[in-house]
Coordinates of C-alpha atoms in Angstrom, one line a residue:
X1 CA 86.3 63.7 168.4
X2 CA 87.2 66.5 166.0
X3 CA 86.3 66.2 162.3
X4 CA 89.3 65.7 160.0
X5 CA 90.6 68.8 158.2
X6 CA 89.1 69.0 154.7
X7 CA 91.6 68.9 151.8
X8 CA 92.4 72.4 150.5
X9 CA 91.9 71.1 146.9
X10 CA 88.4 69.9 147.9
X11 CA 87.6 73.4 149.3
X12 CA 89.0 74.9 146.1
X13 CA 86.8 72.8 143.8
X14 CA 83.8 73.5 146.0
X15 CA 84.5 77.3 145.6
X16 CA 85.0 77.0 141.8
X17 CA 81.7 75.0 141.6
X18 CA 79.9 77.9 143.2
X19 CA 81.0 80.3 140.3
X20 CA 78.3 80.6 137.6
X21 CA 79.1 78.9 134.3
X22 CA 78.6 82.1 132.4
X23 CA 81.5 83.7 134.2
X24 CA 83.7 80.9 132.9
X25 CA 82.5 81.7 129.4
X26 CA 83.3 85.3 129.9
X27 CA 86.8 84.5 131.0
X28 CA 87.3 82.1 128.1
X29 CA 86.2 84.7 125.6
X30 CA 88.5 87.3 127.2
X31 CA 91.5 84.9 127.1
X32 CA 90.7 84.0 123.5
X33 CA 90.4 87.6 122.5
X34 CA 93.7 88.5 124.1
X35 CA 95.4 85.6 122.3
X36 CA 93.8 86.4 119.0
X37 CA 94.7 90.1 119.4
X38 CA 98.3 89.2 119.9
X39 CA 98.5 86.4 117.4
X40 CA 97.1 88.3 114.4
X41 CA 98.9 91.5 115.6
X42 CA 95.7 93.5 115.9
X43 CA 96.5 97.2 116.4
X44 CA 93.0 98.8 116.7
X45 CA 93.5 100.0 120.2
X46 CA 96.9 101.4 119.3
X47 CA 95.5 103.2 116.3
X48 CA 92.7 104.7 118.4
X49 CA 95.0 106.0 121.1
X50 CA 98.2 106.8 119.1
X51 CA 96.8 107.5 115.7
X52 CA 98.4 110.9 115.4
X53 CA 101.9 109.5 116.0
X54 CA 101.8 106.0 114.5
X55 CA 99.9 106.8 111.3
X56 CA 102.5 109.2 109.9
X57 CA 104.2 108.1 106.6
X58 CA 108.0 108.0 106.9
X59 CA 109.9 109.3 103.9
X60 CA 113.5 108.4 103.2
X61 CA 115.3 110.4 100.5
X62 CA 118.5 112.2 99.7
X63 CA 118.6 115.8 101.0
X64 CA 119.5 117.0 97.5
X65 CA 116.9 114.9 95.7
X66 CA 115.1 116.8 93.0
X67 CA 112.4 114.1 92.9
X68 CA 111.4 114.8 96.5
X69 CA 111.6 118.6 96.3
X70 CA 109.9 118.8 92.9
X71 CA 107.4 116.0 93.0
X72 CA 106.9 114.2 96.3
X73 CA 106.7 117.5 98.2
X74 CA 103.5 118.2 96.3
X75 CA 101.9 114.9 97.2
X76 CA 99.5 115.3 100.1
X77 CA 98.9 111.6 100.5
X78 CA 102.6 110.9 101.2
X79 CA 102.7 113.7 103.7
X80 CA 99.5 112.7 105.6
X81 CA 98.8 109.6 107.7
X82 CA 97.7 106.1 106.9
X83 CA 95.0 104.6 109.3
X84 CA 93.8 101.1 108.6
X85 CA 90.2 100.1 108.3
X86 CA 89.2 99.5 112.0
X87 CA 87.9 95.9 111.5
X88 CA 91.0 95.1 109.4
X89 CA 93.5 96.6 111.8
X90 CA 95.9 93.7 111.4
X91 CA 98.5 92.9 108.7
X92 CA 97.3 89.3 108.5
X93 CA 93.6 90.2 108.3
X94 CA 94.3 92.8 105.6
X95 CA 96.5 90.4 103.6
X96 CA 94.0 87.5 103.8
X97 CA 91.0 89.8 103.1
X98 CA 92.7 91.1 100.0
X99 CA 93.4 87.7 98.6
X100 CA 90.0 86.1 99.4
X101 CA 87.8 89.1 98.4
X102 CA 89.3 92.6 98.3
X103 CA 86.1 94.3 97.1
X104 CA 87.5 94.9 93.6
X105 CA 85.7 97.2 91.1
X106 CA 83.9 95.4 88.3
X107 CA 85.0 95.9 84.7
X108 CA 86.4 94.0 81.7
X109 CA 89.9 94.2 80.2
X110 CA 90.7 94.2 76.5
X111 CA 93.3 91.6 75.8
X112 CA 96.1 91.6 73.3
X113 CA 98.7 88.9 73.0
X114 CA 102.4 89.7 72.5
X115 CA 104.7 87.1 71.1
X116 CA 108.4 87.3 72.3
X117 CA 111.3 86.5 70.1
X118 CA 111.8 83.1 71.9
X119 CA 108.3 82.1 71.1
X120 CA 106.8 82.9 74.5
X121 CA 103.4 84.5 74.8
X122 CA 102.6 87.4 77.1
X123 CA 99.0 88.5 77.7
X124 CA 98.6 92.3 77.8
X125 CA 95.4 93.3 79.4
X126 CA 94.3 96.9 78.7
X127 CA 92.0 99.2 80.5
X128 CA 91.8 102.6 78.9
X129 CA 90.5 105.9 80.2
X130 CA 87.8 105.9 77.6
X131 CA 86.6 102.5 78.8
X132 CA 86.2 103.8 82.3
X133 CA 84.6 107.1 81.3
X134 CA 82.1 105.5 78.8
X135 CA 81.5 102.4 80.8
X136 CA 80.9 100.3 77.7
X137 CA 83.5 97.5 77.2
X138 CA 82.3 97.0 73.6
X139 CA 82.9 100.6 72.7
X140 CA 86.4 100.9 73.9
X141 CA 88.5 103.1 71.5
X142 CA 91.8 101.8 70.1
X143 CA 94.8 103.8 71.1
X144 CA 96.4 105.5 68.1
X145 CA 100.1 106.2 67.5
X146 CA 99.5 109.9 68.0
X147 CA 97.9 109.5 71.4
X148 CA 99.8 111.3 74.1
X149 CA 97.8 109.8 77.0
X150 CA 100.3 108.4 79.6
X151 CA 100.5 104.6 79.8
X152 CA 101.0 102.8 83.1
X153 CA 102.6 99.3 82.7
X154 CA 101.8 97.1 85.7
X155 CA 104.0 94.1 86.6
X156 CA 102.1 91.7 88.9
X157 CA 103.3 89.7 91.9
X158 CA 104.0 86.0 92.4
X159 CA 101.3 83.9 90.8
X160 CA 99.1 87.0 90.4
X161 CA 97.4 88.1 87.1
X162 CA 95.1 90.8 86.0
X163 CA 92.1 89.3 87.8
X164 CA 93.7 89.8 91.2
X165 CA 91.7 92.2 93.4
X166 CA 94.6 94.6 94.1
X167 CA 95.4 94.9 90.4
X168 CA 91.8 95.7 89.6
X169 CA 91.8 98.4 92.2
X170 CA 95.0 99.8 90.7
X171 CA 93.9 99.5 87.1
X172 CA 90.5 101.0 87.6
X173 CA 91.6 104.0 89.7
X174 CA 94.6 104.8 87.4
X175 CA 92.4 104.7 84.3
X176 CA 89.8 106.8 86.0
X177 CA 92.6 109.4 86.7
X178 CA 93.0 109.9 82.9
X179 CA 95.6 107.2 82.1
X180 CA 95.7 104.1 79.9
X181 CA 96.7 101.0 81.9
X182 CA 98.2 97.7 80.6
X183 CA 98.9 94.8 82.9
X184 CA 101.7 92.6 81.6
X185 CA 100.8 89.2 82.9
X186 CA 103.7 86.8 83.6
X187 CA 104.2 83.9 81.2
X188 CA 101.7 81.1 81.8
X189 CA 99.3 83.3 83.8
X190 CA 96.1 85.0 82.9
X191 CA 94.8 81.9 81.1
X192 CA 97.6 81.8 78.5
X193 CA 99.6 78.7 77.9
X194 CA 103.4 78.6 78.0
X195 CA 104.5 78.4 74.4
X196 CA 108.3 78.2 74.9
X197 CA 110.8 76.6 77.3
X198 CA 111.2 80.0 79.2
X199 CA 109.4 80.6 82.4
X200 CA 109.3 83.8 84.5
X201 CA 111.0 84.1 87.9
X202 CA 111.7 86.7 90.6
X203 CA 114.7 88.1 88.7
X204 CA 113.5 87.6 85.1
X205 CA 113.6 91.1 83.5
X206 CA 113.7 90.2 79.8
X207 CA 109.9 90.2 79.5
X208 CA 109.7 93.7 80.9
X209 CA 112.3 94.9 78.5
X210 CA 110.7 93.6 75.4
X211 CA 107.2 94.7 76.4
X212 CA 108.4 98.2 77.1
X213 CA 110.2 98.3 73.7
X214 CA 107.1 97.1 72.0
X215 CA 104.9 99.7 73.7
X216 CA 107.4 102.4 72.8
X217 CA 107.3 101.4 69.2
X218 CA 103.5 101.1 69.0
X219 CA 102.8 104.3 70.9
X220 CA 105.8 106.6 70.4
X221 CA 104.0 109.8 71.6
X222 CA 102.7 108.3 74.9
X223 CA 105.0 108.6 78.0
X224 CA 105.6 105.2 79.7
X225 CA 105.5 104.6 83.4
X226 CA 105.7 101.3 85.3
X227 CA 104.2 100.0 88.6
X228 CA 105.6 96.8 90.1
X229 CA 103.9 94.9 92.9
X230 CA 105.6 92.4 95.3
X231 CA 107.8 90.1 93.1
X232 CA 106.9 92.4 90.2
X233 CA 108.4 95.3 92.2
X234 CA 111.7 93.3 92.6
X235 CA 111.7 92.6 88.8
X236 CA 111.0 96.3 88.1
X237 CA 113.8 97.7 90.3
X238 CA 116.3 95.1 89.0
X239 CA 115.3 96.1 85.4
X240 CA 115.8 99.8 86.2
X241 CA 119.2 99.1 87.6
X242 CA 120.2 97.1 84.6
X243 CA 119.1 99.6 82.1
X244 CA 120.1 102.8 83.8
X245 CA 119.7 105.8 81.5
X246 CA 118.6 103.6 78.5
X247 CA 115.1 102.7 79.8
X248 CA 112.2 104.4 78.0
X249 CA 110.3 104.7 81.3
X250 CA 109.7 108.2 82.5
X251 CA 109.1 107.1 86.1
X252 CA 108.2 104.1 88.2
X253 CA 106.6 102.9 91.5
X254 CA 107.6 99.8 93.5
X255 CA 105.0 98.4 96.0
X256 CA 106.0 96.0 98.8
X257 CA 109.2 94.7 97.1
X258 CA 111.0 91.8 98.8
X259 CA 114.3 93.5 97.9
X260 CA 116.7 90.8 99.2
X261 CA 115.4 87.3 98.4
X262 CA 117.9 85.6 100.7
X263 CA 116.7 87.6 103.7
X264 CA 113.2 87.0 102.6
X265 CA 113.7 83.3 102.4
X266 CA 115.1 83.2 106.0
X267 CA 112.2 85.4 107.3
X268 CA 109.3 83.4 105.7
X269 CA 110.5 80.2 107.4
X270 CA 111.2 81.7 110.8
X271 CA 107.9 81.7 112.7
X272 CA 104.7 79.7 112.5
X273 CA 102.7 82.5 111.0
X274 CA 105.2 83.1 108.2
X275 CA 105.4 79.4 107.5
X276 CA 101.7 79.4 106.9
X277 CA 102.2 82.1 104.2
X278 CA 105.1 80.1 102.8
X279 CA 102.9 77.0 102.5
X280 CA 100.1 79.0 100.9
X281 CA 102.4 80.5 98.3
X282 CA 103.9 77.1 97.6
X283 CA 100.4 75.7 96.9
X284 CA 99.9 78.5 94.4
X285 CA 103.2 77.7 92.7
X286 CA 102.3 74.1 92.5
X287 CA 99.0 75.0 90.9
X288 CA 100.9 77.1 88.4
X289 CA 103.2 74.2 87.6
X290 CA 100.2 71.9 87.3
X291 CA 98.8 74.0 84.5
X292 CA 102.1 73.5 82.6
X293 CA 103.0 70.0 83.6
X294 CA 104.3 68.9 80.2
X295 CA 107.0 71.6 80.2
X296 CA 107.9 71.1 83.8
X297 CA 108.1 67.3 83.5
X298 CA 110.5 67.7 80.6
X299 CA 112.6 70.6 82.0
X300 CA 112.5 70.2 85.8
X301 CA 112.1 67.6 88.6
X302 CA 108.3 67.0 88.5
X303 CA 108.3 64.6 91.5
X304 CA 110.2 67.1 93.6
X305 CA 107.7 69.9 92.6
X306 CA 104.8 67.8 93.7
X307 CA 106.5 67.1 97.1
X308 CA 107.6 70.7 97.7
X309 CA 106.5 72.1 101.1
X310 CA 108.0 75.6 100.8
X311 CA 108.9 78.2 98.2
X312 CA 112.6 77.2 98.6
X313 CA 111.7 73.6 97.8
X314 CA 109.9 74.7 94.6
X315 CA 112.7 76.9 93.5
X316 CA 115.1 74.0 94.1
X317 CA 113.2 71.5 92.0
X318 CA 111.8 73.9 89.4
X319 CA 113.3 77.4 89.1
X320 CA 116.9 76.3 89.4
X321 CA 116.4 73.6 86.7
X322 CA 114.6 75.9 84.2
X323 CA 116.7 79.0 84.9
X324 CA 120.1 77.1 85.0
X325 CA 121.0 78.3 88.5
X326 CA 123.6 76.2 90.4
X327 CA 121.8 76.5 93.8
X328 CA 118.8 78.2 95.3
X329 CA 121.0 80.7 97.1
X330 CA 122.7 81.6 93.8
X331 CA 119.3 82.2 92.3
X332 CA 118.3 84.4 95.2
X333 CA 121.5 86.4 95.2
X334 CA 121.4 87.1 91.4
X335 CA 117.7 87.9 91.4
X336 CA 117.7 90.3 94.4
X337 CA 117.1 94.0 93.4
X338 CA 119.0 95.5 96.3
X339 CA 122.3 95.4 94.4
X340 CA 120.8 97.4 91.6
X341 CA 119.3 100.2 93.6
X342 CA 122.3 102.5 93.1
X343 CA 122.0 102.3 89.3
X344 CA 118.4 103.5 89.1
X345 CA 118.3 106.6 86.9
X346 CA 114.5 107.3 86.8
X347 CA 112.2 108.8 89.4
X348 CA 111.2 105.9 91.6
X349 CA 108.8 105.8 94.5
X350 CA 109.0 102.8 96.8
X351 CA 106.2 102.0 99.3
X352 CA 106.5 99.3 102.0
X353 CA 104.7 98.4 105.2
X354 CA 106.8 97.7 108.2
X355 CA 104.4 95.0 109.3
X356 CA 104.3 93.2 106.0
X357 CA 104.0 89.5 106.8
X358 CA 105.7 88.4 103.6
X359 CA 108.4 91.0 102.8
X360 CA 110.3 91.8 106.0
X361 CA 111.5 95.3 106.8
X362 CA 115.0 93.8 107.4
X363 CA 115.5 93.5 103.7
X364 CA 114.7 97.2 102.9
X365 CA 117.9 98.9 101.6
X366 CA 117.5 102.1 103.6
X367 CA 120.9 103.6 103.0
X368 CA 121.0 102.7 99.3
X369 CA 117.7 104.4 98.8
X370 CA 118.9 107.5 100.7
X371 CA 122.0 107.7 98.6
X372 CA 120.2 107.7 95.3
X373 CA 118.7 111.1 94.4
X374 CA 116.2 109.5 92.1
X375 CA 114.5 107.4 94.8
X376 CA 112.1 108.2 97.5
X377 CA 111.2 105.5 100.0
X378 CA 107.8 105.7 101.8
X379 CA 107.1 103.4 104.7
X380 CA 104.1 103.0 107.0
X381 CA 103.8 101.2 110.3
X382 CA 100.8 99.2 109.1
X383 CA 99.3 98.0 105.8
X384 CA 100.1 94.3 105.4
X385 CA 101.2 92.9 102.0
X386 CA 99.7 95.0 99.1
X387 CA 96.6 95.8 101.2
X388 CA 96.6 99.2 102.9
X389 CA 92.8 99.2 103.2
X390 CA 91.3 102.5 104.4
X391 CA 87.9 103.8 105.4
X392 CA 85.2 102.1 107.3
X393 CA 84.0 100.1 104.3
X394 CA 87.5 99.1 103.1
X395 CA 86.6 100.1 99.6
X396 CA 89.9 101.6 98.6
X397 CA 93.6 101.0 98.9
X398 CA 95.9 103.7 100.3
X399 CA 98.9 102.8 98.2
X400 CA 96.8 103.0 95.0
X401 CA 95.9 106.6 95.9
X402 CA 99.5 107.5 96.7
X403 CA 100.7 105.9 93.5
X404 CA 98.3 107.8 91.3
X405 CA 99.1 111.1 93.0
X406 CA 102.8 110.6 92.6
X407 CA 102.6 109.6 88.9
X408 CA 100.2 112.5 88.3
X409 CA 102.6 115.0 89.8
X410 CA 105.6 113.5 88.0
X411 CA 103.9 113.5 84.6
X412 CA 103.2 117.2 84.9
X413 CA 106.7 118.1 86.1
X414 CA 110.1 118.6 84.4
X415 CA 111.6 115.7 86.4
X416 CA 110.5 112.9 84.1
X417 CA 113.3 110.7 82.9
X418 CA 114.4 111.2 79.3
X419 CA 115.8 108.2 77.6
X420 CA 119.4 108.5 76.4
X421 CA 120.1 106.7 73.1
X422 CA 123.7 106.0 72.1
X423 CA 124.2 107.2 68.5
X424 CA 125.9 104.6 66.3
X425 CA 127.6 107.2 64.2
X426 CA 129.5 108.9 67.0
X427 CA 133.0 110.1 66.1
X428 CA 134.4 109.5 69.5
X429 CA 134.2 110.4 73.1
X430 CA 135.9 113.7 72.6
X431 CA 133.0 115.0 70.6
X432 CA 130.5 113.8 73.2
X433 CA 132.4 115.7 75.9
X434 CA 132.2 119.1 74.3
X435 CA 131.1 122.0 76.5
X436 CA 127.9 123.9 75.9
X437 CA 129.9 126.8 74.6
X438 CA 131.3 124.8 71.7
X439 CA 127.9 123.3 71.0
X440 CA 126.0 126.5 70.7
X441 CA 124.2 128.7 71.3
X442 CA 121.9 129.0 68.3
X443 CA 119.7 131.9 67.3
X444 CA 116.0 131.1 67.3
X445 CA 114.2 133.8 65.2
X446 CA 110.5 134.0 65.4
X447 CA 108.2 135.4 62.7
X448 CA 107.6 138.6 64.7
X449 CA 111.3 139.4 64.7
X450 CA 112.2 138.2 68.2
X451 CA 115.7 136.9 68.5
X452 CA 116.5 134.5 71.4
X453 CA 119.2 132.0 72.2
X454 CA 118.0 128.4 72.3
X455 CA 119.5 126.1 75.0
X456 CA 119.9 122.8 73.4
X457 CA 121.5 120.8 76.2
X458 CA 118.5 120.3 78.6
X459 CA 117.8 116.8 77.2
X460 CA 118.2 114.7 74.1
X461 CA 114.6 115.0 73.0
X462 CA 114.5 118.8 73.2
X463 CA 117.8 119.0 71.4
X464 CA 116.4 117.0 68.4
X465 CA 113.2 119.1 68.4
X466 CA 115.1 122.4 68.5
X467 CA 117.4 121.2 65.8
X468 CA 114.5 120.3 63.5
X469 CA 112.8 123.7 64.1
X470 CA 116.0 125.6 63.4
X471 CA 116.7 123.6 60.2
X472 CA 113.2 124.5 59.0
X473 CA 113.7 128.2 59.7
X474 CA 117.3 128.5 58.6
X475 CA 120.8 127.4 59.2
X476 CA 122.8 127.5 62.5
X477 CA 124.0 131.0 63.3
X478 CA 127.3 130.7 65.3
X479 CA 129.5 133.0 63.0
X480 CA 127.9 132.0 59.7
X481 CA 124.7 134.1 59.7
X482 CA 125.3 137.5 58.0
X483 CA 123.9 140.8 59.0
X484 CA 121.9 141.0 55.7
X485 CA 120.0 137.8 56.5
X486 CA 119.1 139.2 59.9
X487 CA 118.0 142.4 58.4
X488 CA 115.7 140.7 55.8
X489 CA 114.1 138.6 58.5
X490 CA 113.8 141.4 61.0
X491 CA 113.2 144.5 58.8
X492 CA 110.7 146.1 61.0
X493 CA 112.8 145.7 64.1
X494 CA 115.9 147.1 62.5
X495 CA 114.0 150.2 61.2
X496 CA 112.5 150.7 64.6
X497 CA 115.9 150.5 66.3
X498 CA 117.4 153.0 63.8
X499 CA 114.6 155.5 64.4
X500 CA 115.1 155.2 68.1
X501 CA 118.8 155.6 67.7
X502 CA 118.5 158.8 65.7
X503 CA 116.0 160.5 68.1
X504 CA 117.9 159.6 71.2
X505 CA 121.4 160.2 69.7
X506 CA 120.8 163.5 68.0
X507 CA 121.7 165.6 71.1
X508 CA 124.8 163.6 71.6
X509 CA 125.9 164.3 68.0
X510 CA 125.4 168.0 68.5
X511 CA 127.5 168.1 71.7
X512 CA 130.3 166.1 69.9
X513 CA 130.4 168.6 67.0
X514 CA 130.5 171.6 69.4
X515 CA 133.3 170.0 71.3
X516 CA 135.4 169.4 68.1
X517 CA 134.7 172.9 66.8
X518 CA 135.9 174.6 70.0
X519 CA 139.0 172.4 70.0
X520 CA 139.8 173.5 66.5
X521 CA 139.2 177.2 67.3
X522 CA 141.9 177.3 70.1
X523 CA 145.0 176.8 67.8
X524 CA 143.7 179.6 65.4
X525 CA 143.3 182.1 68.3
X526 CA 146.7 181.3 69.7
X527 CA 148.5 181.9 66.4
X528 CA 146.8 185.3 65.9
X529 CA 147.9 186.5 69.3

């Protein structure tokens, strides 16, 4: 009698049992590696194979942009390639590593407190060039009113303060480049209590405005520049659009801006990975609210704040109440910087990573940036959120190097923005619209007798300086300066010109006299004949 046919499943299990256990471990490791590679969006293999093509920085600018042709074209970093640190070749690994460690340089700030008109307190943390060069925090020199060293004003991101790793990278390297750096911490951050009923939010530009006015008053000879990061970048771009030509800033840089908060709100709640970031940021906001519980209990819905599971929930229970916004969407619409891009009147470099896990590329205003001649948008395929680690040791941030190079080139160029101040004593628009012919030129007479026309329309500052110089040397010349005044001030030049005229003109005088004499002789000869 034939044996019954064994079950195919039994045969399969017997075959699987014959496979060594270590082979199963190898397969498990391989599957987990593939899942991890895909989940964290690891791009090490892509960088290794396609580094030349995928690492290039993409620049968006207006073809007629003087900022690109005069400044950005000289920046090698923006025309090179960004390649991430091999063991951090993932937007999520970069972002997490930056927030948990970041390898920041070690130094100490010098703090000064600024009191706003509404009673709020803003902590200004300074790191000067002398501090970095000397390396002694107790021997840091005070900045005088006559100091002409450029000042970089830094606006941090959401729940970030001067102790954040990326801000320490930025402050140290910028100060090392010869600048003075001040980080304007948001209200209630940096270890400072909230001393008024006003809190910061993603669209609150008043603190930037009053801090810049304060710095301009305290250090009138130092050119001011600004650097905004994340939410700070959104605040900075919105401020630039609101102020237009009136801002005292000479130039600015916006790093990883969310641009459109409505699109960002939809993006951060779309996928599981983004929801993890949403939850982490919400915990940070709740911690911020916990520090100022008395004010939030009185001004907002404290129970709703404690139960918030997302940034949108927090904004609904806290920001809308404190900022007097009707709805969360209303707050996002009014606070988004995208609508202000067209009004930016200062040189502005914007840097964003297309794989940013917090600020989606869908919100980047590509065409608005291209239409504005003052803006250059630089995007990279990788970098994460405010990370951009480079090198094998991840000791530096690419965007910090790009920012310092751009600001250095801008500060040495003629493309820096000049603040336009409306004069209160203006007699009307007709006078302001005069042409350059009606407004000049003026004669600028040096001590050596050189006479030159001074162009006083290049900018407001040069006009004032030229007017002061001319007033010291003498009155305006249009038709009012007499020849005798010119002769007295340029006696040597006039005598020299007269001597040259006599020597070169003597033969011409002889020829003219000979011609006249011959012409007079012809009538006499004719009458005699």
